Amino acid sequence: MTPPADTDRYKHHRFPPEIISHGVWLYYRFALSYRDVQELLFERGITVSHEAVRGWCQKFGQDYANRLRRRRPQPCDKWLLDEVFLTINGKRYYLWRAVDQDDNVLDILVQSRRNKKAAKKFFRKLLKGLTYVPRVVITDKLRSYGAAKREILPGVEHRQSRYLNNRCENSHRPTRQRERRMQGFKSPGHAQRFLSAFGPISQHFRPRRHLLSASAYRKEMADRFESWVEVTGTAWAA
């Protein structure tokens, strides 16, 4: 039995990769604070400070999320875009989010404006690294979307309706839950960093359960946990 090659990223850490990845999983999967994770680990006989948990999440959270994102299938060709406001230190910001027709979060971006320039920046971020364009883009009636889409995706169908976009609007709910649990984000950068990692990790463990039988759901979750073990480098290969 030999460990996988990428375990080098855990060098100089006091705890083994299995504990570190489990702590990161707890924090991003459930509405827990760093101290909550510390307590759950302590119940299992693992004495670690909440600051160590914070360091694990900051160092490995985005890395895990990026690896999960690279593993997922190509998104569907129908994109739904929406923005929701965030109040950070008394100032209003906007969280831009895009999902596909199967509820997969494509990307997020925290910005201080929701004008044409902000919409164009979000479109460019969405398209970065992609080898295809969507068939249709669905948004609410914010004019910034139409102005930006005409320049960035001129040949793509654009549907604007407050009712067609419910899927994307509902995708903001987990963010609101974590925002309340964290008593608000500390800065726009903090919101961007947390949500960039939170989205892929949390969603990876949230299949569309209402479409699956009990046996199919158990199999799907077993597959996803197996992927998590591979992504975090805690698997042992023969």
Tab-separated table of C-alpha atoms in Angstrom:
chain	number	residue	atom	x	y	z
A	1	MET	CA	0.000	0.000	0.000
A	2	THR	CA	1.435	3.363	-0.993
A	3	PRO	CA	-0.105	6.789	-0.417
A	4	PRO	CA	-1.107	8.901	-3.421
A	5	ALA	CA	1.492	11.338	-4.730
A	6	ASP	CA	-0.439	14.530	-3.890
A	7	THR	CA	-0.252	13.929	-0.117
A	8	ASP	CA	2.821	16.183	-0.253
A	9	ARG	CA	0.433	19.114	0.175
A	10	TYR	CA	-0.126	17.967	3.794
A	11	LYS	CA	3.545	18.119	4.730
A	12	HIS	CA	4.418	19.921	7.960
A	13	HIS	CA	0.893	19.511	9.319
A	14	ARG	CA	0.482	17.977	12.749
A	15	PHE	CA	-2.647	16.025	11.845
A	16	PRO	CA	-3.030	13.427	9.071
A	17	PRO	CA	-4.919	14.234	5.843
A	18	GLU	CA	-7.977	12.225	6.941
A	19	ILE	CA	-8.579	14.515	9.929
A	20	ILE	CA	-7.856	17.712	8.015
A	21	SER	CA	-10.186	16.807	5.152
A	22	HIS	CA	-12.892	15.737	7.603
A	23	GLY	CA	-12.696	19.083	9.392
A	24	VAL	CA	-12.941	20.974	6.102
A	25	TRP	CA	-15.876	18.800	5.048
A	26	LEU	CA	-17.747	19.491	8.285
A	27	TYR	CA	-17.281	23.249	7.974
A	28	TYR	CA	-18.368	23.617	4.354
A	29	ARG	CA	-21.046	20.920	4.310
A	30	PHE	CA	-22.980	21.996	7.420
A	31	ALA	CA	-23.836	25.359	8.957
A	32	LEU	CA	-21.085	25.124	11.560
A	33	SER	CA	-18.599	27.566	13.015
A	34	TYR	CA	-14.920	26.796	13.477
A	35	ARG	CA	-15.593	26.230	17.169
A	36	ASP	CA	-18.424	23.825	16.330
A	37	VAL	CA	-16.019	21.780	14.201
A	38	GLN	CA	-13.465	21.907	17.013
A	39	GLU	CA	-16.063	20.468	19.410
A	40	LEU	CA	-17.139	17.700	17.037
A	41	LEU	CA	-13.527	16.642	16.547
A	42	PHE	CA	-12.895	16.784	20.293
A	43	GLU	CA	-15.825	14.391	20.837
A	44	ARG	CA	-13.904	11.931	18.683
A	45	GLY	CA	-10.774	12.337	20.772
A	46	ILE	CA	-9.050	14.840	18.467
A	47	THR	CA	-7.798	17.927	20.295
A	48	VAL	CA	-7.421	20.795	17.853
A	49	SER	CA	-7.965	24.546	18.153
A	50	HIS	CA	-10.576	26.435	16.167
A	51	GLU	CA	-7.741	28.508	14.686
A	52	ALA	CA	-6.222	25.318	13.266
A	53	VAL	CA	-9.582	24.473	11.699
A	54	ARG	CA	-9.700	27.971	10.229
A	55	GLY	CA	-6.247	27.456	8.748
A	56	TRP	CA	-7.262	24.132	7.202
A	57	CYS	CA	-10.321	25.658	5.586
A	58	GLN	CA	-8.424	28.626	4.205
A	59	LYS	CA	-5.574	26.503	2.857
A	60	PHE	CA	-7.427	23.472	1.523
A	61	GLY	CA	-11.044	24.536	1.001
A	62	GLN	CA	-10.558	26.244	-2.345
A	63	ASP	CA	-8.195	23.521	-3.533
A	64	TYR	CA	-10.780	20.827	-2.799
A	65	ALA	CA	-13.485	22.904	-4.487
A	66	ASN	CA	-11.385	23.394	-7.625
A	67	ARG	CA	-10.697	19.676	-7.887
A	68	LEU	CA	-14.376	18.861	-7.500
A	69	ARG	CA	-15.254	21.439	-10.144
A	70	ARG	CA	-12.820	19.892	-12.630
A	71	ARG	CA	-14.373	16.455	-12.087
A	72	ARG	CA	-17.968	17.398	-12.714
A	73	PRO	CA	-19.569	16.887	-16.144
A	74	GLN	CA	-19.883	19.749	-18.604
A	75	PRO	CA	-22.703	22.064	-17.495
A	76	CYS	CA	-25.973	22.036	-19.408
A	77	ASP	CA	-26.643	24.547	-22.173
A	78	LYS	CA	-29.296	26.548	-20.301
A	79	TRP	CA	-27.855	29.087	-17.860
A	80	LEU	CA	-29.818	31.004	-15.235
A	81	LEU	CA	-28.301	34.160	-13.749
A	82	ASP	CA	-29.364	36.187	-10.749
A	83	GLU	CA	-27.937	38.636	-8.248
A	84	VAL	CA	-28.753	39.163	-4.572
A	85	PHE	CA	-27.580	41.895	-2.250
A	86	LEU	CA	-25.179	41.380	0.642
A	87	THR	CA	-24.743	43.920	3.418
A	88	ILE	CA	-21.106	43.977	4.516
A	89	ASN	CA	-19.948	46.470	7.140
A	90	GLY	CA	-23.016	48.590	6.461
A	91	LYS	CA	-22.384	48.786	2.716
A	92	ARG	CA	-24.412	47.060	0.026
A	93	TYR	CA	-22.743	44.608	-2.360
A	94	TYR	CA	-24.159	42.211	-4.914
A	95	LEU	CA	-23.577	38.495	-5.185
A	96	TRP	CA	-23.868	37.409	-8.821
A	97	ARG	CA	-24.595	33.713	-9.330
A	98	ALA	CA	-25.126	31.459	-12.346
A	99	VAL	CA	-26.573	27.937	-12.337
A	100	ASP	CA	-27.479	25.533	-15.112
A	101	GLN	CA	-30.830	23.823	-15.617
A	102	ASP	CA	-29.804	20.978	-13.262
A	103	ASP	CA	-29.059	23.363	-10.361
A	104	ASN	CA	-25.266	23.086	-10.732
A	105	VAL	CA	-23.647	26.335	-9.593
A	106	LEU	CA	-21.426	27.554	-12.427
A	107	ASP	CA	-19.756	30.509	-10.725
A	108	ILE	CA	-20.254	33.397	-8.307
A	109	LEU	CA	-18.851	36.910	-8.097
A	110	VAL	CA	-19.188	39.554	-5.369
A	111	GLN	CA	-19.264	43.105	-6.736
A	112	SER	CA	-20.201	46.557	-5.495
A	113	ARG	CA	-22.331	47.394	-8.548
A	114	ARG	CA	-24.904	45.733	-10.755
A	115	ASN	CA	-24.496	47.885	-13.853
A	116	LYS	CA	-23.423	46.901	-17.375
A	117	LYS	CA	-19.730	46.876	-16.462
A	118	ALA	CA	-20.385	44.512	-13.539
A	119	ALA	CA	-22.532	42.245	-15.715
A	120	LYS	CA	-19.819	42.061	-18.398
A	121	LYS	CA	-17.218	41.158	-15.777
A	122	PHE	CA	-19.424	38.335	-14.521
A	123	PHE	CA	-20.047	37.014	-18.054
A	124	ARG	CA	-16.302	36.971	-18.731
A	125	LYS	CA	-15.662	35.106	-15.482
A	126	LEU	CA	-18.322	32.555	-16.410
A	127	LEU	CA	-16.857	31.933	-19.850
A	128	LYS	CA	-13.215	31.776	-18.768
A	129	GLY	CA	-11.730	28.436	-19.741
A	130	LEU	CA	-14.903	27.127	-21.405
A	131	THR	CA	-14.876	25.640	-24.904
A	132	TYR	CA	-18.585	26.197	-25.533
A	133	VAL	CA	-21.289	28.822	-25.046
A	134	PRO	CA	-24.779	28.269	-23.625
A	135	ARG	CA	-27.812	27.815	-25.855
A	136	VAL	CA	-29.965	30.158	-23.784
A	137	VAL	CA	-29.423	32.566	-20.899
A	138	ILE	CA	-32.275	33.303	-18.486
A	139	THR	CA	-32.212	36.364	-16.227
A	140	ASP	CA	-34.571	38.713	-14.472
A	141	LYS	CA	-35.426	42.048	-16.069
A	142	LEU	CA	-32.313	43.901	-14.946
A	143	ARG	CA	-31.212	45.830	-18.031
A	144	SER	CA	-27.529	45.295	-17.292
A	145	TYR	CA	-27.841	41.652	-18.355
A	146	GLY	CA	-29.197	42.490	-21.785
A	147	ALA	CA	-26.582	45.177	-22.432
A	148	ALA	CA	-23.713	42.907	-21.398
A	149	LYS	CA	-25.037	39.845	-23.239
A	150	ARG	CA	-25.315	41.725	-26.519
A	151	GLU	CA	-21.572	42.390	-26.366
A	152	ILE	CA	-20.262	39.168	-24.800
A	153	LEU	CA	-22.728	36.556	-26.156
A	154	PRO	CA	-24.418	38.192	-29.135
A	155	GLY	CA	-25.663	34.954	-30.720
A	156	VAL	CA	-27.170	33.415	-27.576
A	157	GLU	CA	-30.906	33.483	-26.887
A	158	HIS	CA	-31.795	35.665	-23.918
A	159	ARG	CA	-35.002	35.233	-21.942
A	160	GLN	CA	-35.889	37.808	-19.318
A	161	SER	CA	-38.596	36.935	-16.809
A	162	ARG	CA	-39.045	37.183	-13.049
A	163	TYR	CA	-40.728	33.763	-13.066
A	164	LEU	CA	-38.407	31.698	-15.277
A	165	ASN	CA	-35.485	32.460	-12.979
A	166	ASN	CA	-36.807	30.830	-9.796
A	167	ARG	CA	-34.201	28.046	-9.928
A	168	CYS	CA	-31.330	30.507	-9.608
A	169	GLU	CA	-33.121	32.568	-6.981
A	170	ASN	CA	-33.619	29.450	-4.851
A	171	SER	CA	-29.908	28.635	-5.118
A	172	HIS	CA	-29.191	31.659	-2.885
A	173	ARG	CA	-30.834	29.988	0.137
A	174	PRO	CA	-27.758	28.056	1.363
A	175	THR	CA	-25.743	31.270	1.133
A	176	ARG	CA	-28.275	33.125	3.265
A	177	GLN	CA	-28.198	30.333	5.857
A	178	ARG	CA	-24.412	30.485	6.142
A	179	GLU	CA	-24.429	34.277	6.151
A	180	ARG	CA	-26.749	34.265	9.187
A	181	ARG	CA	-24.690	31.565	10.929
A	182	MET	CA	-21.494	33.555	10.386
A	183	GLN	CA	-23.218	36.787	11.498
A	184	GLY	CA	-22.404	38.345	8.173
A	185	PHE	CA	-19.328	38.410	5.975
A	186	LYS	CA	-16.359	40.460	7.123
A	187	SER	CA	-15.460	41.930	3.724
A	188	PRO	CA	-16.204	41.431	0.012
A	189	GLY	CA	-13.005	39.382	-0.263
A	190	HIS	CA	-14.066	37.194	2.641
A	191	ALA	CA	-17.448	36.570	0.985
A	192	GLN	CA	-15.830	35.743	-2.360
A	193	ARG	CA	-13.294	33.353	-0.835
A	194	PHE	CA	-15.804	31.530	1.346
A	195	LEU	CA	-18.539	31.196	-1.281
A	196	SER	CA	-16.107	30.096	-4.023
A	197	ALA	CA	-15.202	27.073	-1.904
A	198	PHE	CA	-18.569	26.600	-0.211
A	199	GLY	CA	-20.557	26.223	-3.446
A	200	PRO	CA	-18.759	23.238	-5.046
A	201	ILE	CA	-18.147	21.392	-1.750
A	202	SER	CA	-21.630	21.806	-0.328
A	203	GLN	CA	-23.347	21.025	-3.611
A	204	HIS	CA	-21.227	17.935	-4.199
A	205	PHE	CA	-22.985	16.331	-1.217
A	206	ARG	CA	-26.445	17.521	-2.190
A	207	PRO	CA	-27.695	15.441	-5.118
A	208	ARG	CA	-31.243	15.968	-6.338
A	209	ARG	CA	-32.607	13.556	-3.781
A	210	HIS	CA	-36.259	14.033	-4.711
A	211	LEU	CA	-35.512	12.461	-8.108
A	212	LEU	CA	-33.814	9.355	-6.678
A	213	SER	CA	-35.069	6.213	-5.006
A	214	ALA	CA	-33.602	5.347	-1.597
A	215	SER	CA	-31.215	2.765	-3.050
A	216	ALA	CA	-30.159	5.088	-5.875
A	217	TYR	CA	-29.569	7.899	-3.394
A	218	ARG	CA	-27.347	5.701	-1.205
A	219	LYS	CA	-25.322	4.634	-4.226
A	220	GLU	CA	-24.992	8.213	-5.436
A	221	MET	CA	-23.785	9.387	-2.029
A	222	ALA	CA	-21.310	6.501	-1.810
A	223	ASP	CA	-19.904	7.534	-5.199
A	224	ARG	CA	-19.634	11.147	-4.091
A	225	PHE	CA	-17.831	10.267	-0.888
A	226	GLU	CA	-15.450	8.119	-2.920
A	227	SER	CA	-14.764	11.115	-5.160
A	228	TRP	CA	-14.157	13.244	-2.073
A	229	VAL	CA	-11.577	10.768	-0.780
A	230	GLU	CA	-9.782	10.906	-4.131
A	231	VAL	CA	-9.961	14.697	-4.335
A	232	THR	CA	-8.578	15.192	-0.837
A	233	GLY	CA	-5.774	12.688	-1.382
A	234	THR	CA	-6.756	10.562	1.593
A	235	ALA	CA	-7.238	7.366	-0.429
A	236	TRP	CA	-4.669	4.602	-0.261
A	237	ALA	CA	-3.807	2.933	-3.511
A	238	ALA	CA	-2.523	-0.640	-3.845
